[in-house]
Tab-separated table of N, CA and C in Angstrom:
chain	number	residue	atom	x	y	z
A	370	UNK	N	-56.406	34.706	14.365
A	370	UNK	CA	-55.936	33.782	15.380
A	370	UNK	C	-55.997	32.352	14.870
A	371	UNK	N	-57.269	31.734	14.425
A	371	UNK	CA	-56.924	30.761	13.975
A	371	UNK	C	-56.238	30.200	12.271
A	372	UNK	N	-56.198	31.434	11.526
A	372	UNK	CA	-55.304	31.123	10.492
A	372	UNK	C	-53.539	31.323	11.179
A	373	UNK	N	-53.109	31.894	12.165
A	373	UNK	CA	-52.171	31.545	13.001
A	373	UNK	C	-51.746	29.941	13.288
A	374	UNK	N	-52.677	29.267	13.596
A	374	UNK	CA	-52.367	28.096	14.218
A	374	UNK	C	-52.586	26.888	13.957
A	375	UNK	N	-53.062	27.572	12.025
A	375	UNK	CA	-53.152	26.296	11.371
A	375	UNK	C	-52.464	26.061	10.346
A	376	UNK	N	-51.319	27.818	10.445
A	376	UNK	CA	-50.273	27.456	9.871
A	376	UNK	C	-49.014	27.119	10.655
A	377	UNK	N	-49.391	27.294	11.873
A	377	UNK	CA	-48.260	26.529	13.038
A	377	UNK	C	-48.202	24.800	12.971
A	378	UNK	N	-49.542	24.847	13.124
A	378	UNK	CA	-49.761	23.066	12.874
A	378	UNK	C	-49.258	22.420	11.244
A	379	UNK	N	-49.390	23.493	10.562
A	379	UNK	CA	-49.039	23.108	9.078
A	379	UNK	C	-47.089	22.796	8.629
A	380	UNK	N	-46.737	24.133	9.690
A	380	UNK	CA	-45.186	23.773	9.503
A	380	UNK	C	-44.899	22.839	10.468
A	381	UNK	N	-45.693	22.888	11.827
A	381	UNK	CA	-44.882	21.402	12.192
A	381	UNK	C	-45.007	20.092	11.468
A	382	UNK	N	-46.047	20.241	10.896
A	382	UNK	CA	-46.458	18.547	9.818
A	382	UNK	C	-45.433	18.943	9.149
A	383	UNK	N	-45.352	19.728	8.087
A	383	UNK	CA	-44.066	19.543	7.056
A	383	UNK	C	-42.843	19.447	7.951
A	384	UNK	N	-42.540	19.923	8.831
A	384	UNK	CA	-40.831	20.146	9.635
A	384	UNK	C	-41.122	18.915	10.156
A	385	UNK	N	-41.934	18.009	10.739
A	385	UNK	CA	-41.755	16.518	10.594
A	385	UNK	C	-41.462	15.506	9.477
A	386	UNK	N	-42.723	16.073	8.923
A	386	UNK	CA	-41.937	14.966	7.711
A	386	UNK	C	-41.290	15.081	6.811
A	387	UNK	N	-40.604	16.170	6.599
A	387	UNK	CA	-38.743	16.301	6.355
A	387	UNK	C	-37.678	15.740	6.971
A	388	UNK	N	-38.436	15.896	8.763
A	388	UNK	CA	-37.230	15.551	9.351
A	388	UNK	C	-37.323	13.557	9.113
A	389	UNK	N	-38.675	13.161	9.692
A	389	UNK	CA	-38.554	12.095	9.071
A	389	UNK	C	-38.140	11.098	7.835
A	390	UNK	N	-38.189	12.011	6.907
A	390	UNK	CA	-37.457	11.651	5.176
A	390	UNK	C	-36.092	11.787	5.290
A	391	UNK	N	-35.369	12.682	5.546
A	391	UNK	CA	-34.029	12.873	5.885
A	391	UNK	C	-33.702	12.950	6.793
A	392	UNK	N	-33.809	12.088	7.809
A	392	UNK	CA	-33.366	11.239	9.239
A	392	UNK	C	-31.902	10.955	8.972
A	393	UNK	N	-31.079	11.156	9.929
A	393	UNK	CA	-29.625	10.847	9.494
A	393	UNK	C	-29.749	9.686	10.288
A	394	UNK	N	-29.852	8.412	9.412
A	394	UNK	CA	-29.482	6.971	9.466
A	394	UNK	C	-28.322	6.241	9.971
A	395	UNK	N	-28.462	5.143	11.079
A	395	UNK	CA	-27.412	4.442	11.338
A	395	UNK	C	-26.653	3.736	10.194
A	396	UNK	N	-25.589	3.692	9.974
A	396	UNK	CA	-24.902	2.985	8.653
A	396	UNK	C	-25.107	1.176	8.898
A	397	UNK	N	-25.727	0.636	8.433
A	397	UNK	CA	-26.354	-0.712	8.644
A	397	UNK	C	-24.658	-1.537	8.318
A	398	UNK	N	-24.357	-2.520	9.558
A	398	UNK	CA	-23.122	-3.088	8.861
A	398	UNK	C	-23.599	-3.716	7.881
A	399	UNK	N	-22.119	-4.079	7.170
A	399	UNK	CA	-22.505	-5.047	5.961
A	399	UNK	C	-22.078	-6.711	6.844
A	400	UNK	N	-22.955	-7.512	5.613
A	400	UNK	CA	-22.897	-8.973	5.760
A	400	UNK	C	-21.700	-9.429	5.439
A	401	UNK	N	-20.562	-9.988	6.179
A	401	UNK	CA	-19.621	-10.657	6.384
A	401	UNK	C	-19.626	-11.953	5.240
A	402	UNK	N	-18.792	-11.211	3.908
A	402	UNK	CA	-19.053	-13.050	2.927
A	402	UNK	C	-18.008	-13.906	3.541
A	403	UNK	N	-18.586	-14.914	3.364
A	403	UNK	CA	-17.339	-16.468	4.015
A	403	UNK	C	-17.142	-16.346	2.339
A	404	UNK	N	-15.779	-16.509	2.488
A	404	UNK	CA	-14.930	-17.318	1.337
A	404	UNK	C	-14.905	-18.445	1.152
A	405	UNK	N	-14.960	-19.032	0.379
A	405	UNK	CA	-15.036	-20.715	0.066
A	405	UNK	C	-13.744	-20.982	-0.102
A	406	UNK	N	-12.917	-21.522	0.743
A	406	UNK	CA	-11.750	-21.829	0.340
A	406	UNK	C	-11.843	-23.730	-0.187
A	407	UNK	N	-10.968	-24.228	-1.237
A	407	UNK	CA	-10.819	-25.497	-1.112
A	407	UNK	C	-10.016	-26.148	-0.222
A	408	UNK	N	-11.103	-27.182	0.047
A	408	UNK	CA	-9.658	-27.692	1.244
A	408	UNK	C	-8.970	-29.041	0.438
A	409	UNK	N	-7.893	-28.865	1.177
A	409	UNK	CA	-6.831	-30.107	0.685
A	409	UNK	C	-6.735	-31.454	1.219
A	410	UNK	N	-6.189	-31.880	-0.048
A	410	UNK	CA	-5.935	-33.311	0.833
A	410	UNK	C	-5.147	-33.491	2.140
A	411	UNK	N	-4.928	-34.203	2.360
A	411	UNK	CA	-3.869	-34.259	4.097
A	411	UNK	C	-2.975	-34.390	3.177
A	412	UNK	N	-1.717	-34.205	3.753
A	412	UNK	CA	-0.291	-34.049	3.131
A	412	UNK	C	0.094	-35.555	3.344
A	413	UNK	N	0.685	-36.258	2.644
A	413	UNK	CA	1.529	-38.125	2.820
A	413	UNK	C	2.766	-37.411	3.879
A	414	UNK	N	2.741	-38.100	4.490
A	414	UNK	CA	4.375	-38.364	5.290
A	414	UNK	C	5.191	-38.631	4.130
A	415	UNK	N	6.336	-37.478	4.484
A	415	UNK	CA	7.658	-37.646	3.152
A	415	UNK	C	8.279	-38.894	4.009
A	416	UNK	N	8.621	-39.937	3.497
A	416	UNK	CA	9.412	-41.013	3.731
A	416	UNK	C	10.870	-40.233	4.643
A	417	UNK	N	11.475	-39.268	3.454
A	417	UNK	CA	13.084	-38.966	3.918
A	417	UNK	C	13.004	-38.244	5.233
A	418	UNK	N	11.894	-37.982	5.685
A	418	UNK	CA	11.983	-37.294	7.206
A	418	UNK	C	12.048	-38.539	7.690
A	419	UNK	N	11.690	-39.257	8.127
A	419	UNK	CA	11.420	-40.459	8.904
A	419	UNK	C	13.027	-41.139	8.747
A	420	UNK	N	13.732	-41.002	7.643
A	420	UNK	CA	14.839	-41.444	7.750
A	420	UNK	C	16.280	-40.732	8.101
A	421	UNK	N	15.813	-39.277	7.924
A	421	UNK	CA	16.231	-37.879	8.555
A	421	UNK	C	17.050	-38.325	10.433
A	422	UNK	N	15.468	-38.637	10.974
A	422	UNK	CA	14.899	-38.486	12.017
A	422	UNK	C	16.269	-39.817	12.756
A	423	UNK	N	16.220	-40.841	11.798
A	423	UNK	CA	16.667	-42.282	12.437
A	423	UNK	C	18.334	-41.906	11.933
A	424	UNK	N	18.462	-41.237	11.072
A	424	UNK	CA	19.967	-40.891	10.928
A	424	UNK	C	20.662	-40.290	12.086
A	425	UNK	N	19.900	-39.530	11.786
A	425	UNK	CA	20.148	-38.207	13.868
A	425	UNK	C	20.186	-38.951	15.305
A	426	UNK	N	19.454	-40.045	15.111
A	426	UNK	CA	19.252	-40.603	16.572
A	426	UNK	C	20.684	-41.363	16.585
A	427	UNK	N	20.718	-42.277	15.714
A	427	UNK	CA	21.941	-43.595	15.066
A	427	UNK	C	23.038	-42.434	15.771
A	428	UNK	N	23.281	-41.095	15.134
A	428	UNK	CA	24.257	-40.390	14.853
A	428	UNK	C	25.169	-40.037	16.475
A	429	UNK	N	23.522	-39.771	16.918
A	429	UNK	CA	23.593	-39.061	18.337
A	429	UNK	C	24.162	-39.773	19.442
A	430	UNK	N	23.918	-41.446	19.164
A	430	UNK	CA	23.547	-42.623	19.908
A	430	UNK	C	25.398	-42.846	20.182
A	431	UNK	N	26.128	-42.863	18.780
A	431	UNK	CA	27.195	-43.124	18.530
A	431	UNK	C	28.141	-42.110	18.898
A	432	UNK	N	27.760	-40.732	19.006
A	432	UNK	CA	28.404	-39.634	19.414
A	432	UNK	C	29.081	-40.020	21.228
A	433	UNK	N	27.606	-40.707	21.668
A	433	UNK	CA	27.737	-40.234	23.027
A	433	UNK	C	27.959	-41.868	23.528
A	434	UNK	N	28.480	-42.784	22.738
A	434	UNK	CA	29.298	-44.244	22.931
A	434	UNK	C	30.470	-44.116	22.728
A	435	UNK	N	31.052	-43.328	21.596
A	435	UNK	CA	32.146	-43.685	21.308
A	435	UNK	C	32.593	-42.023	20.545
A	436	UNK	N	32.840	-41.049	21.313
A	436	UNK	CA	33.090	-39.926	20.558
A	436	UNK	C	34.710	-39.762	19.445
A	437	UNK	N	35.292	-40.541	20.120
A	437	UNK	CA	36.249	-40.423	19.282
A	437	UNK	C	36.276	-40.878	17.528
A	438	UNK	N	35.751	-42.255	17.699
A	438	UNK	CA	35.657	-43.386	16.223
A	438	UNK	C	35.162	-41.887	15.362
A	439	UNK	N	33.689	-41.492	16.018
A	439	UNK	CA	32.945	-40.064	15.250
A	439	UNK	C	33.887	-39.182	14.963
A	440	UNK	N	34.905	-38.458	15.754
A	440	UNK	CA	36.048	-37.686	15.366
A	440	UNK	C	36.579	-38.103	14.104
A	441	UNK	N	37.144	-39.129	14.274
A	441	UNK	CA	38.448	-40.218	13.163
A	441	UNK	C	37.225	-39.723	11.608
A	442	UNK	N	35.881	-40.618	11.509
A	442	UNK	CA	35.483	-40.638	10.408
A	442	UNK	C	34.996	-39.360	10.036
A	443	UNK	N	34.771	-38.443	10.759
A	443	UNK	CA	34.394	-37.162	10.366
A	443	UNK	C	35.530	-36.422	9.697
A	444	UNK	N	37.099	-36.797	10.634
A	444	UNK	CA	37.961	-35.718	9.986
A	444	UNK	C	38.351	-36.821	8.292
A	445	UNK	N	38.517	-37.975	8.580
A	445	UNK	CA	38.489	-38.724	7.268
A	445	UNK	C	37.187	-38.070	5.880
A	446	UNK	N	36.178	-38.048	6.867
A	446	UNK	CA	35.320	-37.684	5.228
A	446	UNK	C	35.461	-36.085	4.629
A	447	UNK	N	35.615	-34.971	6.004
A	447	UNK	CA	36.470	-34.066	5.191
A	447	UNK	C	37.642	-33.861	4.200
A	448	UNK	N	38.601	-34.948	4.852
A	448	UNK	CA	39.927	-34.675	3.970
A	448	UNK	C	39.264	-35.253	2.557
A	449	UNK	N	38.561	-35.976	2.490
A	449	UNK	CA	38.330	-36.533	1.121
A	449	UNK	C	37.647	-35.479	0.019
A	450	UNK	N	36.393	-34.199	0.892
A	450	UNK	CA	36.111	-33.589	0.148
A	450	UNK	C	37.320	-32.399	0.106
């Protein structure tokens, strides 16, 4: 009887600490690397937008004063190309 129950007590110690050694483990996330990116300079204002911008308005301004004159020189600078 009691060599019975001291090999009962004996396999539960080992069937613990098996189960404890090979515990099926949570998968630990991984650490998120930051990338080092370089940062840039600020970009310059391109000049030719700004003059883009004042061509279009001039253009627009004159469209809606005088649509015809705009007709005349438009069909004039086609025929030339």
């Amino acid at each position: 009887m009691t060599f019975s129950i001291f090999m009962g007590i004996l396999v539960l110690l080992l069937i613990s600490i098996f189960w404890v050694a090979f515990q099926p483990r949570k998968p630990r996330p991984q650490k998120k690397i930051k990338q080092k990116t370089k940062k840039l300079p600020p970009a310059k204002p391109d000049p030719n937008v700004r003059r883009k911008r004042f061509k279009e308005q001039v253009a627009t301004e004159l469209l809606k004063r005088n649509p015809d004159i705009v007709a005349a020189v438009i069909k004039q600078w086609l025929r030339e190309k």
